[in-house]
Coordinates of C-alpha atoms in Angstrom, one line a residue:
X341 CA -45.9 -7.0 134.5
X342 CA -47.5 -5.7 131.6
X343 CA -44.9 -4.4 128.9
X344 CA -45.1 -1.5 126.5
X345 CA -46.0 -3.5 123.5
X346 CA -48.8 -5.3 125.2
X347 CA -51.9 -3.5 124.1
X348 CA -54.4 -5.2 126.1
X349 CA -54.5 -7.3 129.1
X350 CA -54.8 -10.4 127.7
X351 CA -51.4 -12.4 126.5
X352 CA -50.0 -10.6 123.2
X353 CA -51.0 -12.6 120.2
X354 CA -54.0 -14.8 122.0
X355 CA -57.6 -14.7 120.4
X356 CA -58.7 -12.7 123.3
X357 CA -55.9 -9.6 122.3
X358 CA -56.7 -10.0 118.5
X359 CA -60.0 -9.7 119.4
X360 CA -60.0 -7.1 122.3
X361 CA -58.1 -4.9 120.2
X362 CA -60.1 -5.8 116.4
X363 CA -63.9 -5.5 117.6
X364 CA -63.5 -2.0 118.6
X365 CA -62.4 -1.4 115.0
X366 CA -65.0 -3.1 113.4
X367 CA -67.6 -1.8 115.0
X368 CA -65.7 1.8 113.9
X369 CA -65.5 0.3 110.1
X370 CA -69.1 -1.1 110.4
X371 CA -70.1 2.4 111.0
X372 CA -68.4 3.8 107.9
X373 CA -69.7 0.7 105.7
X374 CA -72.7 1.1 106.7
X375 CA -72.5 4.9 105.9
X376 CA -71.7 3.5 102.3
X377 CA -74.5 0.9 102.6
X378 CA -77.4 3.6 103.5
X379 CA -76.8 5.7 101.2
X380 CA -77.1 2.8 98.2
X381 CA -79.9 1.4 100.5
X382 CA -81.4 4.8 100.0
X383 CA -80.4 5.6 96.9
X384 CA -82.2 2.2 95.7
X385 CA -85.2 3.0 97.0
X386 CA -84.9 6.1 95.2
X387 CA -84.2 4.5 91.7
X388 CA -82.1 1.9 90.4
X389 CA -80.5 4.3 88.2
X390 CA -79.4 6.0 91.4
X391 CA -77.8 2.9 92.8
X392 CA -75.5 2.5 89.6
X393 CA -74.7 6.0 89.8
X394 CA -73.8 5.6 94.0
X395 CA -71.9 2.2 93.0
X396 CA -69.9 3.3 89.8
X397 CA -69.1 7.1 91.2
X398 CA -67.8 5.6 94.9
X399 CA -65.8 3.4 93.0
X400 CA -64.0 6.2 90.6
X401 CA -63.6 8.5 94.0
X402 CA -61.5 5.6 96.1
X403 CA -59.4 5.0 92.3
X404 CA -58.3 8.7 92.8
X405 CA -57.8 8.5 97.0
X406 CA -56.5 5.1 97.6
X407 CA -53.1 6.4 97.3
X408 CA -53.4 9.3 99.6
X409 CA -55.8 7.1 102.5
X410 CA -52.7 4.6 102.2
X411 CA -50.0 7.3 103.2
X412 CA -52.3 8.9 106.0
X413 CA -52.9 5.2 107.4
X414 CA -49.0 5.3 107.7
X415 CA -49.6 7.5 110.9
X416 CA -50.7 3.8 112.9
X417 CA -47.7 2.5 111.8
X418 CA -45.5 4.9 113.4
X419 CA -47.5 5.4 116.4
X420 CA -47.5 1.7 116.8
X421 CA -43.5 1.5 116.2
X422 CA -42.8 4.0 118.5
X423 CA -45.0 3.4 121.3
X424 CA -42.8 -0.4 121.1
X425 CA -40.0 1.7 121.3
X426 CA -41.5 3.3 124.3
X427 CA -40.5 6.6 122.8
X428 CA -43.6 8.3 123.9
X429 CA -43.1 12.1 123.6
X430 CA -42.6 11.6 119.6
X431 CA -45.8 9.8 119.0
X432 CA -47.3 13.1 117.9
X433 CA -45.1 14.3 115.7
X434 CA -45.7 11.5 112.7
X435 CA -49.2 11.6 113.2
X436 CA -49.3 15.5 112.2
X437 CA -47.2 14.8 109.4
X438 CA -50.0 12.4 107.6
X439 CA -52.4 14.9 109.0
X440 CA -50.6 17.6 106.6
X441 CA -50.5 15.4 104.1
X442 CA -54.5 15.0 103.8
X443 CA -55.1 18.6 103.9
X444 CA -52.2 19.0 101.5
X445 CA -54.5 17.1 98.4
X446 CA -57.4 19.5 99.1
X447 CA -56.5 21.3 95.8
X448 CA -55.7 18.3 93.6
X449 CA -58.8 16.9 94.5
X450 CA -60.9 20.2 93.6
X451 CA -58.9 20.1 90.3
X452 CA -60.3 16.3 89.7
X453 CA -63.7 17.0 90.2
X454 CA -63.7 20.3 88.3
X455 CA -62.3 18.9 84.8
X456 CA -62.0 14.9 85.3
X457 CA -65.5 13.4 85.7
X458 CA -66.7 14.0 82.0
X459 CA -63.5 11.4 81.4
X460 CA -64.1 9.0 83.9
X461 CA -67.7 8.9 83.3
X462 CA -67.3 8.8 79.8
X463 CA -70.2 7.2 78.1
X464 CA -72.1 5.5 81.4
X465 CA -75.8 6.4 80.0
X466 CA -75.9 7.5 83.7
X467 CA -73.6 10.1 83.7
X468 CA -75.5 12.9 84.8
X469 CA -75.6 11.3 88.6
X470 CA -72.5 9.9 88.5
X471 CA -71.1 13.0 88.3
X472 CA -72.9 15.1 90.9
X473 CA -71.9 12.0 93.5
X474 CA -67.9 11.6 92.8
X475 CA -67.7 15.8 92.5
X476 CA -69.1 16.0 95.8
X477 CA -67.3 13.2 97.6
X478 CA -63.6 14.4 96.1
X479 CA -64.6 18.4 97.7
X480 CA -64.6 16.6 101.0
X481 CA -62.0 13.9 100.8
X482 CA -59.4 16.2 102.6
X483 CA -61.7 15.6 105.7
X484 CA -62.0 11.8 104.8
X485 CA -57.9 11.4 105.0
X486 CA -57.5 13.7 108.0
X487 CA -60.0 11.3 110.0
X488 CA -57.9 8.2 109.1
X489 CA -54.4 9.9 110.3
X490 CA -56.0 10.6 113.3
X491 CA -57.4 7.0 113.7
X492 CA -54.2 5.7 113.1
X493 CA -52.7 7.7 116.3
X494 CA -55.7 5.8 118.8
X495 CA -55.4 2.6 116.9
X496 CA -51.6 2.3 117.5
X497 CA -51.6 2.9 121.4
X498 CA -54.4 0.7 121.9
X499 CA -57.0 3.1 122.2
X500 CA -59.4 1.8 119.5
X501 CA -62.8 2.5 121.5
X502 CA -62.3 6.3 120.5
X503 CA -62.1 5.7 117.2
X504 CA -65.3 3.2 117.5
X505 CA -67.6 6.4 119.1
X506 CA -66.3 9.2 116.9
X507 CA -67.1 7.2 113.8
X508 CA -70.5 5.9 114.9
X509 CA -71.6 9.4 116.0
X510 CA -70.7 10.7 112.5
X511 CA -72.5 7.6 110.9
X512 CA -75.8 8.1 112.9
X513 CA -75.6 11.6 111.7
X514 CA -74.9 10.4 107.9
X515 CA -78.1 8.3 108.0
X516 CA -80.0 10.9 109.8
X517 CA -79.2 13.5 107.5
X518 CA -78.9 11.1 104.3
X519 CA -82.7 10.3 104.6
X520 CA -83.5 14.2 104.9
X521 CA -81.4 15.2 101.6
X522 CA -82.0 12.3 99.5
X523 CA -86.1 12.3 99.9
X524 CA -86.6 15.4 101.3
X525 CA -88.3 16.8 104.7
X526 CA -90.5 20.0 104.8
X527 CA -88.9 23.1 103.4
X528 CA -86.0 20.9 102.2
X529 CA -86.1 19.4 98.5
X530 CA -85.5 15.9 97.7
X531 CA -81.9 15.7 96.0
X532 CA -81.8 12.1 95.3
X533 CA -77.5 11.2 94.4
X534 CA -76.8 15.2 95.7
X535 CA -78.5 14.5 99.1
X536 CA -76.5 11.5 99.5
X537 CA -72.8 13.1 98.6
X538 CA -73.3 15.8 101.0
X539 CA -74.4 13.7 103.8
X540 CA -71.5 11.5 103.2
X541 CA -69.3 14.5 103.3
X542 CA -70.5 16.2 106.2
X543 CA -70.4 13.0 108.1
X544 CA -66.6 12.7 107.4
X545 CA -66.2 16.3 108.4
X546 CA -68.2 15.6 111.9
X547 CA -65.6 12.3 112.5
X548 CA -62.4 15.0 112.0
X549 CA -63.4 17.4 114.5
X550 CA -64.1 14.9 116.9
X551 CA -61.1 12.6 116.6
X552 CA -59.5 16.2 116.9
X553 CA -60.9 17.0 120.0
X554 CA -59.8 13.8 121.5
X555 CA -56.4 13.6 119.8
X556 CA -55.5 17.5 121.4
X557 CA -57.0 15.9 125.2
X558 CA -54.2 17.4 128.4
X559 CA -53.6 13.8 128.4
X560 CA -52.3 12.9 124.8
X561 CA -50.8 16.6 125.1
X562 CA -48.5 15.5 127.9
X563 CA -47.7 11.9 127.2
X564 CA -47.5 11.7 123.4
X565 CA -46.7 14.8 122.3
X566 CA -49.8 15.3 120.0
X567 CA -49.5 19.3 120.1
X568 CA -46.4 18.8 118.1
X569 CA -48.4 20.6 114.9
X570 CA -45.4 21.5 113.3
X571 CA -43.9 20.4 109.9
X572 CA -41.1 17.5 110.2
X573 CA -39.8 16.7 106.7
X574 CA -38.3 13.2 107.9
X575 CA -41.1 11.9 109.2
X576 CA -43.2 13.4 106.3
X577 CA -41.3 12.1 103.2
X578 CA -41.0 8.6 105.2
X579 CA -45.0 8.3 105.3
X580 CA -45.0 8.9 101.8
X581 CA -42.1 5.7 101.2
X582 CA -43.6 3.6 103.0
X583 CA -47.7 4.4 102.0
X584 CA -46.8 5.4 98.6
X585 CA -46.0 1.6 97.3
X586 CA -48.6 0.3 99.2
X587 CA -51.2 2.7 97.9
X588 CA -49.9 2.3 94.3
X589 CA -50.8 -1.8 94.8
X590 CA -54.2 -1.0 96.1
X591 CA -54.8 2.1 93.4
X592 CA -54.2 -0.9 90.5
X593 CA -56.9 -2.7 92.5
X594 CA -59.3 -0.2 92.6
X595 CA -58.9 0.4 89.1
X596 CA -59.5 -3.4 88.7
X597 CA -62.8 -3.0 90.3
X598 CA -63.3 -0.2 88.3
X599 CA -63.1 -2.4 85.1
X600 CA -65.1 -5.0 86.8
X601 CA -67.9 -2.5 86.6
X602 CA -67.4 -1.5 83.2
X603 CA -67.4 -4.8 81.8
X604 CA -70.1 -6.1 83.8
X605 CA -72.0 -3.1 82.5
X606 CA -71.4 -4.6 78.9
X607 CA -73.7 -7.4 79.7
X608 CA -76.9 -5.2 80.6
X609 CA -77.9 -2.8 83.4
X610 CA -79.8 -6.2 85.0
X611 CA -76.5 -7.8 85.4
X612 CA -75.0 -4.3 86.5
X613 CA -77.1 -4.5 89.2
X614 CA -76.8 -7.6 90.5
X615 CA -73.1 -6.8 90.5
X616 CA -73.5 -3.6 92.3
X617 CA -75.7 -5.3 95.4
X618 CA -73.7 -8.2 95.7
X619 CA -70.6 -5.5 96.1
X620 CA -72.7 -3.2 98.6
X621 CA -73.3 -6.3 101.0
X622 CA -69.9 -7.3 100.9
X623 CA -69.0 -3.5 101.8
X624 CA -71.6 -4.0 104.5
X625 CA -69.8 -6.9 105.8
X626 CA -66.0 -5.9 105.0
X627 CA -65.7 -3.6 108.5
X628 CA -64.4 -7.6 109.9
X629 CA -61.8 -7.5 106.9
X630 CA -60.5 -4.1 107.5
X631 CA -60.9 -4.3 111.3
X632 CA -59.3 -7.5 111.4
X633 CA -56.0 -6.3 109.6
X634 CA -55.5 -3.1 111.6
X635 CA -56.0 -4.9 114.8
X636 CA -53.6 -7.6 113.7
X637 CA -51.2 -4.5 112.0
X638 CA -51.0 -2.3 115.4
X639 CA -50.4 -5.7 117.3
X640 CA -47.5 -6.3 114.9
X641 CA -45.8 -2.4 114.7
X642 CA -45.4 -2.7 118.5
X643 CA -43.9 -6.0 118.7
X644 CA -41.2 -4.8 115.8
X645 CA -40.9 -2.0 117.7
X646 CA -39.8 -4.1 121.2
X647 CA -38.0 -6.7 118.9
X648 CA -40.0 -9.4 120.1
X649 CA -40.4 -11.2 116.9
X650 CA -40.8 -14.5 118.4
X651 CA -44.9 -13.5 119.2
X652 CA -45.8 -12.8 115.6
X653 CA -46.7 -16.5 114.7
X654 CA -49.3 -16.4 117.5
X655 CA -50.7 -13.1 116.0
X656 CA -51.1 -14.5 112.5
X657 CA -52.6 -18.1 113.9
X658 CA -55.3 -16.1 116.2
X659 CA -56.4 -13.7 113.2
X660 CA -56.9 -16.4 110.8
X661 CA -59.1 -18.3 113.5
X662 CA -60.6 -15.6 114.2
X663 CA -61.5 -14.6 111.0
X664 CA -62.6 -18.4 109.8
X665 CA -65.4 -17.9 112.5
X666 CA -66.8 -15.0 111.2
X667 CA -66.7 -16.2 107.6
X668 CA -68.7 -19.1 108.8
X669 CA -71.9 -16.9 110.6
X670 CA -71.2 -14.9 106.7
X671 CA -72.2 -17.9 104.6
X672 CA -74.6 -19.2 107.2
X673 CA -76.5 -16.0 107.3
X674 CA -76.7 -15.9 103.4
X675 CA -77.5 -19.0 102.8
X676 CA -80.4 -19.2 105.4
X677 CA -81.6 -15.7 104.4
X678 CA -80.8 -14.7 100.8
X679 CA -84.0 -14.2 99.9
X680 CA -85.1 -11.6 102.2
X681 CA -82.1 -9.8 101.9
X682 CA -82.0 -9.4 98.3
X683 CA -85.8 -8.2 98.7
X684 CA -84.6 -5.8 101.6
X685 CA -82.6 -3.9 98.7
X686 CA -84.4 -4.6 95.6
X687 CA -87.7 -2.4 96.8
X688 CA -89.8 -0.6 95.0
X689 CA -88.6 0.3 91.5
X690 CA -86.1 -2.5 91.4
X691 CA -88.6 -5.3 92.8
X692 CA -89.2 -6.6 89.1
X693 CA -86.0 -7.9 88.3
X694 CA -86.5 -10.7 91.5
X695 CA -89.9 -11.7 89.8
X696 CA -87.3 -13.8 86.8
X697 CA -86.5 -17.2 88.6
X698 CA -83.1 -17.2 86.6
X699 CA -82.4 -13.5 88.0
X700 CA -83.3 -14.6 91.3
X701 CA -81.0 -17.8 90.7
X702 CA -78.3 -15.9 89.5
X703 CA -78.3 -13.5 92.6
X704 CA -78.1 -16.1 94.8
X705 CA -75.0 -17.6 92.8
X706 CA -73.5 -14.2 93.4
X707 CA -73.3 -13.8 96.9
X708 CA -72.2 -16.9 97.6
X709 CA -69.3 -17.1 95.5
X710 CA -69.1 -13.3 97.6
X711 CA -69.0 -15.7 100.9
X712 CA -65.9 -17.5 99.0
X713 CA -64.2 -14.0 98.5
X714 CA -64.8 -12.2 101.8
X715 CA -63.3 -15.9 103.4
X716 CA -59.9 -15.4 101.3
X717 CA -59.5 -11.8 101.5
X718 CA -59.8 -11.7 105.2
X719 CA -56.5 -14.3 104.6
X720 CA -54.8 -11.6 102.5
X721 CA -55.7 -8.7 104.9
X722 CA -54.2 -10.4 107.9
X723 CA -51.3 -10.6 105.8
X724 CA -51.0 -7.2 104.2
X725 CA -51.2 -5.9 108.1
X726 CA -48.0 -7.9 108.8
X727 CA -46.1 -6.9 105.9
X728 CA -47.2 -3.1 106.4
X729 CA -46.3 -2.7 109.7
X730 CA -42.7 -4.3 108.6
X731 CA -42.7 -1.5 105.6
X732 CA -42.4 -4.3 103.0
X733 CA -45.0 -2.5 101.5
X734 CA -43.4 -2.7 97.4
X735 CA -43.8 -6.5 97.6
X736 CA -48.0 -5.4 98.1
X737 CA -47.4 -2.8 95.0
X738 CA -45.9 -6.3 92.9
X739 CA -48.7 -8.3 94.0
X740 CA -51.3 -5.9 92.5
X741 CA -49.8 -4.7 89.9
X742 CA -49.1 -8.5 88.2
X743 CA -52.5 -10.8 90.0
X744 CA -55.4 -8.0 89.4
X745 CA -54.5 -8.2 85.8
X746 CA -54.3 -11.7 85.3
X747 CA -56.4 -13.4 87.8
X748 CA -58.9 -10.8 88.1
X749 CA -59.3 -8.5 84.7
X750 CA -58.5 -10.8 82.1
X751 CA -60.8 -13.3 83.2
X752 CA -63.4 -11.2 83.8
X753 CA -63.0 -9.6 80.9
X754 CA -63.3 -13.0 78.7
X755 CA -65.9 -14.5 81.1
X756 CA -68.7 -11.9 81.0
X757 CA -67.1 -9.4 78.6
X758 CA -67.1 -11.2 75.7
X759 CA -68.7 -14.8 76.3
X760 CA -72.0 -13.0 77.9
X761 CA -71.5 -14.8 81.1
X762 CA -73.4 -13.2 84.3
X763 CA -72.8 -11.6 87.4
X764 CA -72.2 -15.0 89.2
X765 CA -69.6 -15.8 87.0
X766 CA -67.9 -12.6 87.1
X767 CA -68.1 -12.6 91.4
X768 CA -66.8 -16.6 91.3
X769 CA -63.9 -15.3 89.2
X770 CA -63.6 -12.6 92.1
X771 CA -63.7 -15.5 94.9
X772 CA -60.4 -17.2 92.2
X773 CA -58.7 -14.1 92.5
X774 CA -58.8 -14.2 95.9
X775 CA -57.5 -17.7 96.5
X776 CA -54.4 -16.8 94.1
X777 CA -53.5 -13.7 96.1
X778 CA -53.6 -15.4 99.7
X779 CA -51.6 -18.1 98.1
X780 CA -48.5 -15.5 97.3
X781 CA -48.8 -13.3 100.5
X782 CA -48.7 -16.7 102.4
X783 CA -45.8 -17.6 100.3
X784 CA -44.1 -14.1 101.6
X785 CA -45.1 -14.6 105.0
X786 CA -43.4 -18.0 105.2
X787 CA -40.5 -16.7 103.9
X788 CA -39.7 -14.7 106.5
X789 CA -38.4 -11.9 103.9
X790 CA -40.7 -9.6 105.0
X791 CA -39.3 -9.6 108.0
X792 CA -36.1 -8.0 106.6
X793 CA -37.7 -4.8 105.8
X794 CA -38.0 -3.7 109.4
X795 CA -34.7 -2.8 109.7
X796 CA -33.5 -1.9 106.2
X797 CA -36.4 -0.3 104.8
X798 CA -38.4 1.5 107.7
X799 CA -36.5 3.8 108.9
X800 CA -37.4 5.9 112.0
X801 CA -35.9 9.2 113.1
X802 CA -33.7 8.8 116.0

């Protein structure tokens, strides 16, 4: 008999449930990378000026929403707590309250990308661009948080494959449209960074009316409540306990990549560059990271629900095989075809700086040292999804706070800041940082301390 908690068929924390319930997902996150991807792709072949402007703008915009897509994110935890519980009829009612919550930052946001960007982009040489794209991007991120609540809902019941269509419809529409407003078709001008903001934006806006449509269904009406619009301070403030910390931790890590830019940038826009593809192929590839760790953190959130705590070690063991494969086909497709895919993204304009045999070199370096990092993070992911299903969400907020600055920064900022060293050193000292952070989370997991958060620090209405 198949229980509540068991999301799929398949025996609860086998390879064949991690990954029944993950590739769904990360075909859903592959969408939205790849939404990120395309419009660099694009904006490469437009200039490379462009692509600095895409790279260092996207980064700046996630610095100001990571704490807000952390809350709304909350909504899977809940969902996947309560559907455990087999309290059914109240799965609506959290999700609405992260759903509130996104729309509720539509003014701060407009306030940020009225009178904030001349700060943040302080000084760039490229500001002009940089600023269109983050303005553009903050106007729609209520729409960008909104779609996440509403993932969370599908995600949590076991319903992933909804989120996997909405998001690919609004991504073939994002590279449909981005092509149009970036170069320009007939009647319609070329906008170059505009074009590729208000694809973006009106993609995101496309994935919340249809993960709408699907949430407000007769069926999830019935059996989970999700017409239950209305405004539930408990659940509300709850989201914003448990997301807050957790959104804090990965806000100082954002910022950290932030830096990484800025320092990089001390050493030359060539270097810049590099840095900047190396990160857009890892963002091409990162849909297994993020997919991974929701899979594994909805898995988790049901079996705390049921108290069957005995089935989490089989989770964690799964996800990191699992994971290991897919690192493997990583390094094996970069190593066998490095070449062609840096000369996929370095087209036109850009082509010159592959013609230097040390540039090429140094390239190379670079991503593989980014095959190091996407192994380790993956590690960390699977982790943070355990630990944010359990709510032990300030021991992520410590973790960021005290290893970006001192594995990750500092080193950087020595490295390539002030030695001169390139952008292979400063994406090895990325892979380093990695390695440090799985090494703690592992420590945590061990411990079993995380466990004691599910009952004294997540706290469900009853």
């Amino acid at each position: 008999m198949k229980h509540q908690y068991q999301l799929t068929k398949h025996p609860v924390g086998s390879l064949r449930e991690i990954w029944t319930m993950s590739w769904p997902l990360m075909l859903s996150l592959m969408s939205n990378c790849i939404m990120l991807f395309v419009d660099r792709l694009l904006l490469s072949w437009h200039s490379p000026s462009a692509l600095a402007a895409g790279a260092n703008a996207s980064m700046a915009y996630y610095l100001f929403l990571v704490i807000p897509m952390a809350i709304c994110a909350i909504s899977e935890v809940f969902v996947g707590r309560l559907h455990g519980e087999e309290r059914l009829k109240e799965i609506g009612k959290p999700v609405w309250q992260t759903v509130w919550f996104a729309l509720l930052i539509g003014i701060p946001s407009w306030l940020i990308a009225l009178y904030l960007p001349d700060l943040v982009f302080y000084h760039t040489g490229n500001e002009e661009h940089e600023v269109v794209y983050f303005q553009i991007l903050m106007s729609f991120a209520p729409f960008m948080c909104a779609a996440i609540a509403f993932s969370g809902f599908f995600i949590g019941i076991g319903n992933v494959k909804v989120v996997t269509w909405c998001t690919g419809a609004a991504n073939l529409f994002n590279a449909v449209i981005g092509y149009v407003l970036i170069f320009g078709v007939g009647p319609i001008p070329a906008m170059g960074v505009k074009g590729a903001g208000l694809a973006t934006g009106f993609a995101q806006l496309l994935q919340v009316v249809l993960l709408l449509g699907c949430f407000l269904t007769k069926h999830n009406r019935k059996k989970y409540g999700t017409a239950k619009f209305f405004f539930d301070k408990g659940y509300f403030f709850e989201a914003v306990r448990i997301g807050g910390p957790a959104g804090t931790g990965h806000i100082v890590e954002i910022f950290a990549h932030y830096l990484f830019f800025r320092i990089v940038m001390l050493a030359g826009s060539q270097q810049m560059a590099i840095a900047a593809l190396v990160q857009s192929f890892y963002l091409l590839f990162g849909f297994v990271v993020d997919g991974l760790s929701k899979g594994v953190g909805a898995i988790i959130a049901n079996l705390l629900g049921a108290k069957e705590l005995g089935l989490v070690s089989r989770v964690f063991k799964s996800a990191v095989i699992l994971h290991t494969i897919f690192a493997v086909f990583l390094f094996a497709g970069i190593a066998w075809g490095v070449d062609m895919f840096l000369g996929i993204f370095f087209a036109g304009e850009g082509r010159t700086l592959l013609e230097n045999p040390d540039t090429l070199m140094m390239a190379t370096q670079a991503m593989l040292w980014m095959c190091v990092f996407f192994l380790f993070d993956g590690y960390c992911w699977i982790l943070i999804g355990h630990l944010t299903a359990s709510g032990d969400t300030k021991f992520i907020f410590y973790v960021s706070t005290l290893v970006n600055w001192v594995a990750y920064v500092l080193p950087v900022f020595l490295l390539v800041g002030i030695w001169g060293r390139g952008a292979d050193a400063a994406w090895m000292i990325i892979a380093f940082y990695s390695m440090v952070n799985f090494v703690i989370y592992y420590w945590r997991y061990r411990s079993g301390r995380w466990l004691q958060a599910v009952n004294e620090r997540f706290e469900l209405q009853t």
